[in-house]
Coordinates of C-alpha atoms in Angstrom, one line a residue:
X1 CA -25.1 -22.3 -1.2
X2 CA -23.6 -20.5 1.3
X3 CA -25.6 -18.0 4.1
X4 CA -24.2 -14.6 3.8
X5 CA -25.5 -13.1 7.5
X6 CA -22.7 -14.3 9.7
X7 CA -23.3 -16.4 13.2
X8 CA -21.9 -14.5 15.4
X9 CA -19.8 -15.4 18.3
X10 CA -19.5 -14.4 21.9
X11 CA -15.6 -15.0 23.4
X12 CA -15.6 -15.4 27.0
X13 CA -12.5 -14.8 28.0
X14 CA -9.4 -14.3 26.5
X15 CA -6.0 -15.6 27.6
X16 CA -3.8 -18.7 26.6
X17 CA -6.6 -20.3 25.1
X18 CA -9.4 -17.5 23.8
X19 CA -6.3 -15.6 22.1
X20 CA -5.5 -18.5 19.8
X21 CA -9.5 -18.9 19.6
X22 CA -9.8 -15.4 18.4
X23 CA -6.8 -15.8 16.3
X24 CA -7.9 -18.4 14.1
X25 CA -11.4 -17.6 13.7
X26 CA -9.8 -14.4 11.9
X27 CA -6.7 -16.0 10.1
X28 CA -9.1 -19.2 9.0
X29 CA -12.2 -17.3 8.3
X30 CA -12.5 -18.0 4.9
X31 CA -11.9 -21.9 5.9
X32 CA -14.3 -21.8 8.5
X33 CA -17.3 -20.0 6.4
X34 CA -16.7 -23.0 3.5
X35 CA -16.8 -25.8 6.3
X36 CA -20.0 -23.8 8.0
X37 CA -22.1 -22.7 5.1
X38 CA -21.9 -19.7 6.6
X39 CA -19.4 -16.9 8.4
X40 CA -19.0 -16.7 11.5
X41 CA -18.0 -13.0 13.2
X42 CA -16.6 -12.5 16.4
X43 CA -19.5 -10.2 17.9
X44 CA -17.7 -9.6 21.6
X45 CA -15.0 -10.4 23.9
X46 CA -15.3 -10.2 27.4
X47 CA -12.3 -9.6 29.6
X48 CA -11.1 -8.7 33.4
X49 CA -8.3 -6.2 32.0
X50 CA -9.6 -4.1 29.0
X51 CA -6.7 -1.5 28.8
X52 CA -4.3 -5.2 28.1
X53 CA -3.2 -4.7 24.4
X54 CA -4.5 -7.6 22.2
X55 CA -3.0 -8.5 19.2
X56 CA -5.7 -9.0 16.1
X57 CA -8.5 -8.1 17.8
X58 CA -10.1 -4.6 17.8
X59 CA -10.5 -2.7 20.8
X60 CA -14.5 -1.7 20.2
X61 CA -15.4 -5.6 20.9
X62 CA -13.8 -5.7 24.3
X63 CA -16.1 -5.7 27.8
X64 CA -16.1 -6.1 30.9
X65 CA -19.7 -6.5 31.1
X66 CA -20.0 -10.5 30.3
X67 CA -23.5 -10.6 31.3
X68 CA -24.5 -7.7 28.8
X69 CA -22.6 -10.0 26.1
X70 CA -24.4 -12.9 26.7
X71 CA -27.8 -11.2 27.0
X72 CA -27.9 -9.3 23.7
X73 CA -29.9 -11.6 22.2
X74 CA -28.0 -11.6 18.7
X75 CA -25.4 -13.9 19.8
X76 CA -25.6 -17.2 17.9
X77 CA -22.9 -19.0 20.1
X78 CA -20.9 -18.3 22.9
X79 CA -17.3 -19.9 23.9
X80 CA -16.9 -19.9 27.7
X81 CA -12.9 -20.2 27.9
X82 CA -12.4 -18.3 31.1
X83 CA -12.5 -21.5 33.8
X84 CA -13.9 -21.7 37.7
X85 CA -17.6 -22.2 38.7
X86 CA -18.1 -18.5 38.8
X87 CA -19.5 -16.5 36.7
X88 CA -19.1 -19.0 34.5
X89 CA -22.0 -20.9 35.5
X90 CA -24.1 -18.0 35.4
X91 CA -22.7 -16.9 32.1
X92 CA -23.9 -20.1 30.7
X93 CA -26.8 -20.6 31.9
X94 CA -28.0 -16.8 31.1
X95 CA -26.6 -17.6 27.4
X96 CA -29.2 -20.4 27.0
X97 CA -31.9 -18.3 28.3
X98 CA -30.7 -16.0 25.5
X99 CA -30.9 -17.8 22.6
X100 CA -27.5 -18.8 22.3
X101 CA -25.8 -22.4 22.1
X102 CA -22.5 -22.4 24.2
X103 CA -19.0 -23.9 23.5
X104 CA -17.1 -24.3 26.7
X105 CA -13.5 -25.9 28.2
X106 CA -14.3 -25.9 31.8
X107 CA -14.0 -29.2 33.2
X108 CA -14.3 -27.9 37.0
X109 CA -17.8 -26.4 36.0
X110 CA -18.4 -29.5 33.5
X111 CA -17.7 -32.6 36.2
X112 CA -20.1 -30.1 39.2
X113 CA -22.8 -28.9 37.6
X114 CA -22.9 -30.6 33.8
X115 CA -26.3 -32.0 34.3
X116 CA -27.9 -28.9 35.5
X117 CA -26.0 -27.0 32.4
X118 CA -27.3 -30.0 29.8
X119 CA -31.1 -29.3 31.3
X120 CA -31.1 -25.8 30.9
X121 CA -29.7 -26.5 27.2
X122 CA -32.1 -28.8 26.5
X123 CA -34.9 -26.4 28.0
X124 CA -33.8 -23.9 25.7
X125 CA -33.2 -26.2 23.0
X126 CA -29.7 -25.0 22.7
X127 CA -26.3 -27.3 22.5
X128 CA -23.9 -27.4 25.2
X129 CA -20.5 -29.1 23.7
X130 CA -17.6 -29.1 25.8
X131 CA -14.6 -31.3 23.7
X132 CA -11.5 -28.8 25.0
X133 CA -12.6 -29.7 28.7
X134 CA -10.9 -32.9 28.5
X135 CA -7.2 -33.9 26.7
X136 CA -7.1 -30.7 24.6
X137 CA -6.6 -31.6 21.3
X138 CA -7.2 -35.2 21.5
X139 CA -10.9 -35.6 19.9
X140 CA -12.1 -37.8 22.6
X141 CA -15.7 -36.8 23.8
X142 CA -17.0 -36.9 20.1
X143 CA -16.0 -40.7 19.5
X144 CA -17.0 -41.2 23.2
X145 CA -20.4 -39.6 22.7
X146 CA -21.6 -40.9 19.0
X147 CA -18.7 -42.5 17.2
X148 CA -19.3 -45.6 20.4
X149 CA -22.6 -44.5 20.3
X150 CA -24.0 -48.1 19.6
X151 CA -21.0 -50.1 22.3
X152 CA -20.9 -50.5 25.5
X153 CA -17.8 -49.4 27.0
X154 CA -16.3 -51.1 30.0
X155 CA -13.5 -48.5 30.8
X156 CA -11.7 -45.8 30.3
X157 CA -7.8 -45.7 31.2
X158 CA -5.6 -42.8 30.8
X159 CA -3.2 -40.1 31.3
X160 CA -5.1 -36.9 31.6
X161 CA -2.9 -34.1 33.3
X162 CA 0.0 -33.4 31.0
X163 CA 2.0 -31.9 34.2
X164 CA 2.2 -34.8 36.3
X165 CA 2.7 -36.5 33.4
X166 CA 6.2 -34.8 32.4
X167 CA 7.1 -34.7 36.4
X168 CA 6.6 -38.3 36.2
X169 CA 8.3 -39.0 33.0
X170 CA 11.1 -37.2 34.4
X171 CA 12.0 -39.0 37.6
X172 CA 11.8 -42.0 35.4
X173 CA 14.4 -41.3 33.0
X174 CA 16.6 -38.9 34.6
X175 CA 16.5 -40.3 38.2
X176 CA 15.1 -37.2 39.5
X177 CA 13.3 -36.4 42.8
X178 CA 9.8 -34.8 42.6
X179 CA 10.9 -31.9 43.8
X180 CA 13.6 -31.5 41.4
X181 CA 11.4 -32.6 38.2
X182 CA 8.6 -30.3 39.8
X183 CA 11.0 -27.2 39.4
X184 CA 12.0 -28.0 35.6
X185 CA 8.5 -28.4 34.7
X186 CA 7.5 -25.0 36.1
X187 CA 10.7 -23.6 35.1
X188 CA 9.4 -24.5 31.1
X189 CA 6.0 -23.6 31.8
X190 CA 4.6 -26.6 32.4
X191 CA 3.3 -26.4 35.8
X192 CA 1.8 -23.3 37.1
X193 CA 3.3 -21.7 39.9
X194 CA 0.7 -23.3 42.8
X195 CA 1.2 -26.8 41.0
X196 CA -1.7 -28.4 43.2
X197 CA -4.6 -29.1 41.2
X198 CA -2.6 -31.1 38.8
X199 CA 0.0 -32.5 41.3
X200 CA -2.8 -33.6 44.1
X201 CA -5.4 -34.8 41.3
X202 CA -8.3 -32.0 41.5
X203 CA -7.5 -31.6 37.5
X204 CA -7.7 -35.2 36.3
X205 CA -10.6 -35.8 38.8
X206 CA -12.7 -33.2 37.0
X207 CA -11.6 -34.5 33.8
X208 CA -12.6 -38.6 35.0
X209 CA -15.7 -37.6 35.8
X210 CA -17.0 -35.8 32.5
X211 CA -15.4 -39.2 31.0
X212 CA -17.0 -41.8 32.9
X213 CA -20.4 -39.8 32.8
X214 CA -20.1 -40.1 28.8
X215 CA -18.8 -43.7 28.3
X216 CA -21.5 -45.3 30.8
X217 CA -24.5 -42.8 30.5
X218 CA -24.5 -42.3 34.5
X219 CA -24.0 -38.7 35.9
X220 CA -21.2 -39.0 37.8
X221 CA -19.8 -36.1 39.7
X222 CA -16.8 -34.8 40.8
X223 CA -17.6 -36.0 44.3
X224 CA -18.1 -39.1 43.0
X225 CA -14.8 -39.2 41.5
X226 CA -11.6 -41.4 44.6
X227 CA -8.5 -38.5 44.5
X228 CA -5.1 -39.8 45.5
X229 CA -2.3 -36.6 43.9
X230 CA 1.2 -37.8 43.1
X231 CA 3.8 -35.7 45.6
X232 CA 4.3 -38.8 47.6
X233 CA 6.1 -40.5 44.6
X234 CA 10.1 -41.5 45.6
X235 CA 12.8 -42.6 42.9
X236 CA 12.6 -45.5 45.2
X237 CA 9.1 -46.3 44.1
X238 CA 10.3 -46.0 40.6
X239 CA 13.5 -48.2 41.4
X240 CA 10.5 -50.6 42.6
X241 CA 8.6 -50.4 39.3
X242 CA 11.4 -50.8 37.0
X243 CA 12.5 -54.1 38.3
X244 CA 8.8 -55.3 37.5
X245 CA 9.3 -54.2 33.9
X246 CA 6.5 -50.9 35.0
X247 CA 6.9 -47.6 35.0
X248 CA 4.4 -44.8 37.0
X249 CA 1.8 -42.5 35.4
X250 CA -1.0 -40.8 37.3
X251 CA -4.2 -42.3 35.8
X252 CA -7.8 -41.6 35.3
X253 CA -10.2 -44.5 35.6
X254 CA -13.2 -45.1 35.1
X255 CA -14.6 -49.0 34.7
X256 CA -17.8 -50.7 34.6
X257 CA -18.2 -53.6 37.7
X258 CA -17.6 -56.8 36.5
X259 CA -21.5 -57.4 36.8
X260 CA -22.0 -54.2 35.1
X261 CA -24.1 -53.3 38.1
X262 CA -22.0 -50.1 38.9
X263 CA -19.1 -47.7 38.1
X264 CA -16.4 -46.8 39.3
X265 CA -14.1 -43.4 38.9
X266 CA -10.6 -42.9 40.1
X267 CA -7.6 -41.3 40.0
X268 CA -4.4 -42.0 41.5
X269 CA -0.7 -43.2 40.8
X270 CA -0.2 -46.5 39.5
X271 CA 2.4 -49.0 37.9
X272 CA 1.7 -50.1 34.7
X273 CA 3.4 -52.4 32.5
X274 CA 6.0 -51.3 30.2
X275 CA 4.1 -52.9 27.7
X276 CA 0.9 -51.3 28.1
X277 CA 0.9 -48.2 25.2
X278 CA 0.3 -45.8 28.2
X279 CA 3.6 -46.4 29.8
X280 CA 5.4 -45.2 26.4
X281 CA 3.4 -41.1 26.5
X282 CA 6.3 -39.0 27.4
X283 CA 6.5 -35.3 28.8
X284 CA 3.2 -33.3 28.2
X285 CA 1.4 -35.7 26.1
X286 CA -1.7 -37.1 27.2
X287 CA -3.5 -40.7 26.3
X288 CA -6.5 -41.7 26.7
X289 CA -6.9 -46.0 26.4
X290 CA -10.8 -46.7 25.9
X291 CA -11.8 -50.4 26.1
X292 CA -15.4 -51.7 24.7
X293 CA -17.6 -54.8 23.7
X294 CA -17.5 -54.3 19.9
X295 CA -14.2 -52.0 19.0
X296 CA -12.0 -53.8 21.1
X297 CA -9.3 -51.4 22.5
X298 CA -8.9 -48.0 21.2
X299 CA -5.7 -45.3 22.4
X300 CA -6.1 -41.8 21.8
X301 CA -3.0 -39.5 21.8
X302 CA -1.7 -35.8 21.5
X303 CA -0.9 -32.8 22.8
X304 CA -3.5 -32.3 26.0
X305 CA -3.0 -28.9 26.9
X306 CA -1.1 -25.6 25.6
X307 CA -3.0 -22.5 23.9
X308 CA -3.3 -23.7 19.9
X309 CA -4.4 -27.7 21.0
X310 CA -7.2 -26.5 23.1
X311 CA -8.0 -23.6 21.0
X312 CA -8.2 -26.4 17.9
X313 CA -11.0 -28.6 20.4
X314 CA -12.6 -25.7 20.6
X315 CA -13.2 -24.6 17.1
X316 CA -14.1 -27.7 16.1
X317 CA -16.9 -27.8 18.7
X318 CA -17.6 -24.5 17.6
X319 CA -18.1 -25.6 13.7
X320 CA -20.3 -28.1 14.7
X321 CA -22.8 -25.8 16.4
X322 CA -22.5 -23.5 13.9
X323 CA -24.0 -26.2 11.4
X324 CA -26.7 -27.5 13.8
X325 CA -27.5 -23.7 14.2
X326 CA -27.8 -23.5 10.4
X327 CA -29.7 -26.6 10.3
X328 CA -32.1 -25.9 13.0
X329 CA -31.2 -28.7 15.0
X330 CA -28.9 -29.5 18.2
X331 CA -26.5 -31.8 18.4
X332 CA -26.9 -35.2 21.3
X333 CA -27.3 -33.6 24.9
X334 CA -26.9 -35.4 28.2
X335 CA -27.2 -39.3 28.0
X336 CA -27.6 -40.5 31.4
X337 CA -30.5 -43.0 30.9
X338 CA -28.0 -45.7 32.7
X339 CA -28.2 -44.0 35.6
X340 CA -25.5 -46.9 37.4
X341 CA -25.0 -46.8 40.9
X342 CA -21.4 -44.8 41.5
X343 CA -19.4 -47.3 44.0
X344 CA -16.8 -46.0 46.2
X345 CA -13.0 -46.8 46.1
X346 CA -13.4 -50.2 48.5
X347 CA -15.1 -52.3 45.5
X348 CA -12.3 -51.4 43.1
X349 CA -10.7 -54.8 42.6
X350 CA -6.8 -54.2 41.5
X351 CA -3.2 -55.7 42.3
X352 CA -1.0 -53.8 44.9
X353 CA 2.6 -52.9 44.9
X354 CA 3.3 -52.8 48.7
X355 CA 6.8 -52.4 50.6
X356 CA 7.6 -53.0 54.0
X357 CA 10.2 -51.8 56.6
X358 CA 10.3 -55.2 58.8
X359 CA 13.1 -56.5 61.3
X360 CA 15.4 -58.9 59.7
X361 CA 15.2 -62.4 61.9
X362 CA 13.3 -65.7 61.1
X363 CA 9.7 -66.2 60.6
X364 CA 8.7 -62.3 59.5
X365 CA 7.8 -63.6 56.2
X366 CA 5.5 -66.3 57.3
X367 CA 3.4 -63.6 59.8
X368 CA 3.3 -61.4 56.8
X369 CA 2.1 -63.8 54.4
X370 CA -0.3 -65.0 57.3
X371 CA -2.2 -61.4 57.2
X372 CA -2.5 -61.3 53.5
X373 CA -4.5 -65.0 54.1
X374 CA -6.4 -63.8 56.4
X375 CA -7.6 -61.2 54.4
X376 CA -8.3 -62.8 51.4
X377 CA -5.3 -61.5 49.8
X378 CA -3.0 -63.8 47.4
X379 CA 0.1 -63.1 47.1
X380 CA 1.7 -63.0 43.7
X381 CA 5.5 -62.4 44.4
X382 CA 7.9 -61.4 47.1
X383 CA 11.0 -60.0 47.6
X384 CA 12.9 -59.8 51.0
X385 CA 16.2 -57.7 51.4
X386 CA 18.2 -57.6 55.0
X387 CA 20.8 -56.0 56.6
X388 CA 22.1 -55.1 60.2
X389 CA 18.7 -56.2 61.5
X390 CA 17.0 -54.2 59.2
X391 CA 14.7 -55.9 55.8
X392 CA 12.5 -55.0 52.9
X393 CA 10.2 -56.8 52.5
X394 CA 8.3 -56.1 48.9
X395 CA 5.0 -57.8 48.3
X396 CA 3.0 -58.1 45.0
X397 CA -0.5 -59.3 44.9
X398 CA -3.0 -60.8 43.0
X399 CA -6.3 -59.0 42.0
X400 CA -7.7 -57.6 45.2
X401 CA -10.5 -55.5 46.7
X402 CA -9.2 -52.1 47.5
X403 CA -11.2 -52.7 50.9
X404 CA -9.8 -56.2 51.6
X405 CA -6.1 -54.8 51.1
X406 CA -7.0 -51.7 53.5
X407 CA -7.4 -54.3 56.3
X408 CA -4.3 -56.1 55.7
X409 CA -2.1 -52.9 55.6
X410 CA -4.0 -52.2 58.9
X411 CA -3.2 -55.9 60.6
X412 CA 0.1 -55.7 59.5
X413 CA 0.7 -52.5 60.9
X414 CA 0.2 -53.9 64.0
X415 CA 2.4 -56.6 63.6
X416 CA 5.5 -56.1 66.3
X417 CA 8.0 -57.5 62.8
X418 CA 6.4 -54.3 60.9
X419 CA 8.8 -51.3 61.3
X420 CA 6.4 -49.4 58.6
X421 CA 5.0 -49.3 55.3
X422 CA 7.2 -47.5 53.3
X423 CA 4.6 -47.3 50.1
X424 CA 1.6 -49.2 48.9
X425 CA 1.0 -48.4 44.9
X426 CA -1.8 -50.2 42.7
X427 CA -0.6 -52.1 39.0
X428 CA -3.1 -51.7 36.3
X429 CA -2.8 -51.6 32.8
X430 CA -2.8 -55.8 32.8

């Protein structure tokens, strides 16, 4: 039997992503009421620019006064869609203390301050849900949260930022330099016009840490979270892949230690196989590869940004609360019992890509491999081009510390047959 008092709803912004919000909750009302048990009305929406015409949404719900939204105290839920740290924080919090349960796509304010935001929840027993913050569309923290409740995953690989993923995709098969693919991208929208918190990581770093916090139950934070962006990228490093059989994607990890003593979080560029099912997501799309005990390895795929995908992770966070607040119950909260120990970037154990500018004459290759001995370094393969005094010399490894390989590049550098390093690049996905 279905409740007739609707829940009403509290929109928090409303741009790319709370447009579409507020547009389906009125096209797909009738849908939403059968899949609730109950309607849901959009009570209030709270905006910089009220005088900005909004299609399908009357002008008498429109504030600027987000605070007096949040606090009226009739406000079942309330979707935070307007990004940053502030006010969004204090818009959140204040809705708890209101009564209301809060659906929210802010990964910056999710990877800072997301156990602070789960402990007031819980105080107020309230549900904070947050599946838009990470991959859009993709239904990724759901499965990660209670679908893999009962495994133990032992890392999360993935493509995360679809903007660096089309830049990326585009050097690759057109041949393109950064800059170039870096124009067509915000030429179709792709990348905002200051590209830098998805070229130099900040996005996917947010994103990797909300992730890794989820799949091992350890608050990990943002801070927490090794940053490398992608503008030092060449065609030449991608000349270099493709003759292992790799292409390069920016990638979020997160992994468990070997001796499941600690975690790790990173993000950086990387080679991967062109094998591996990550190396075939093209332009926008995201994927996220999850690896655990019991399911083996799982790929999630799709559209990871855009107004209608994120809207879509949104109201489906946003029917979920609507049942629990039908029910009388909240959905799970923070799980962070783990509580691992977050190791830094030096205990990440990986294989290197690494080329060298080195003089061309005998015995270079036997100082260089010398270093990598003395470093604890194997060496996997090698290739040695010369010309007019001149080499490159292009060295693979074997799994490695990322601590032990920082010394070598460092000895090497000092090496009088060293000219330079012209990149070093990590290979995962194996």
């Amino acid at each position: 039997m279905m409740r007739t008092r609707p829940l009403k709803v509290a929109l928090l912004g409303c741009g790319v992503v709370g447009s579409e919000v507020a547009r389906i909750m009125t096209t797909h009302a009738d849908d939403l009421a059968a899949r609730i048990g109950a309607p849901v009305e959009l009570a209030g929406v709270a905006v910089r620019r009220p005088s900005r015409v909004r299609e399908g949404i009357d002008p008498a719900l429109v504030t600027t006064d987000a605070t007096a939204l949040v606090k009226r105290g009739d406000i079942d839920v309330v979707v935070e869609v307007i990004g940053g740290i502030e006010p969004a924080r204090s818009l959140i919090t204040t809705a708890f203390e209101h009564g209301a349960s809060v659906v929210s796509a802010n990964k910056a304010l999710l990877a800072q301050d997301g156990a602070a935001l789960h402990a007031v929840a819980e105080e107020n027993n309230r549900d904070l849900y947050y599946e838009a913050a990470v991959a859009g569309a993709i239904p990724l923290i759901r499965p990660l949260r209670e679908s893999l409740a009962g495994d133990k995953v032992n890392r999360v690989l993935g493509i995360v930022n679809g903007t660096t993923n089309f830049i990326l995709d585009k050097m690759d098969s057109t041949g393109a330099g950064y800059q170039e693919a870096l124009d067509e991208a915000t030429a179709l929208g792709y990348a905002e016009a200051d590209p830098t918190a998805d070229v130099e990581g900040f996005d996917a770093a947010a994103k990797a840490a909300i992730l890794a916090g989820i799949a091992f139950h350890t608050r990990v934070r943002l801070d927490d979270v090794y940053r490398e962006g992608m503008t030092e990228v060449t065609a030449a490093d991608f000349a270099s892949a493709r003759e292992m059989g790799c292409t390069i994607k920016l990638l979020a990890i997160c992994e468990r230690a070997e001796d499941g003593g600690s975690v790790t979080a990173r993000v950086h560029p990387a080679m991967i196989p062109l094998t591996h099912p990550l190396a075939s997501v093209r332009g926008a799309y995201n994927a996220v590869f999850v690896e655990s005990d019991a399911s083996g390895q799982l790929m999630f795929y799709g559209p990871g940004a855009g107004g209608a995908p994120t809207a879509s992770a949104v109201l489906g966070d946003l029917v979920a609360v609507c049942r629990n607040r039908l029910s009388g119950a909240t959905g799970p909260g923070e799980s962070s019992y783990a509580a691992l120990p977050v190791s830094g970037m030096g205990a990440v154990v990986t294989r290197y890509h690494i080329s060298l500018d080195v003089a061309d004459k005998p015995g270079v290759l036997a100082q260089v491999a010398t270093v990598f001995a003395e470093h604890g370094v194997s060496i996997d393969t090698v290739r040695q081009q010369g010309k007019d005094g001149e080499a490159s010399l292009v060295v693979v490894t074997h799994r490695a510390s990322d601590a032990a390989l920082g010394g070598t590049v460092e000895a090497l550098r000092k090496l009088d047959t060293v000219r330079g390093v012209a990149s070093i690049m990590r290979v995962e996905g194996e």
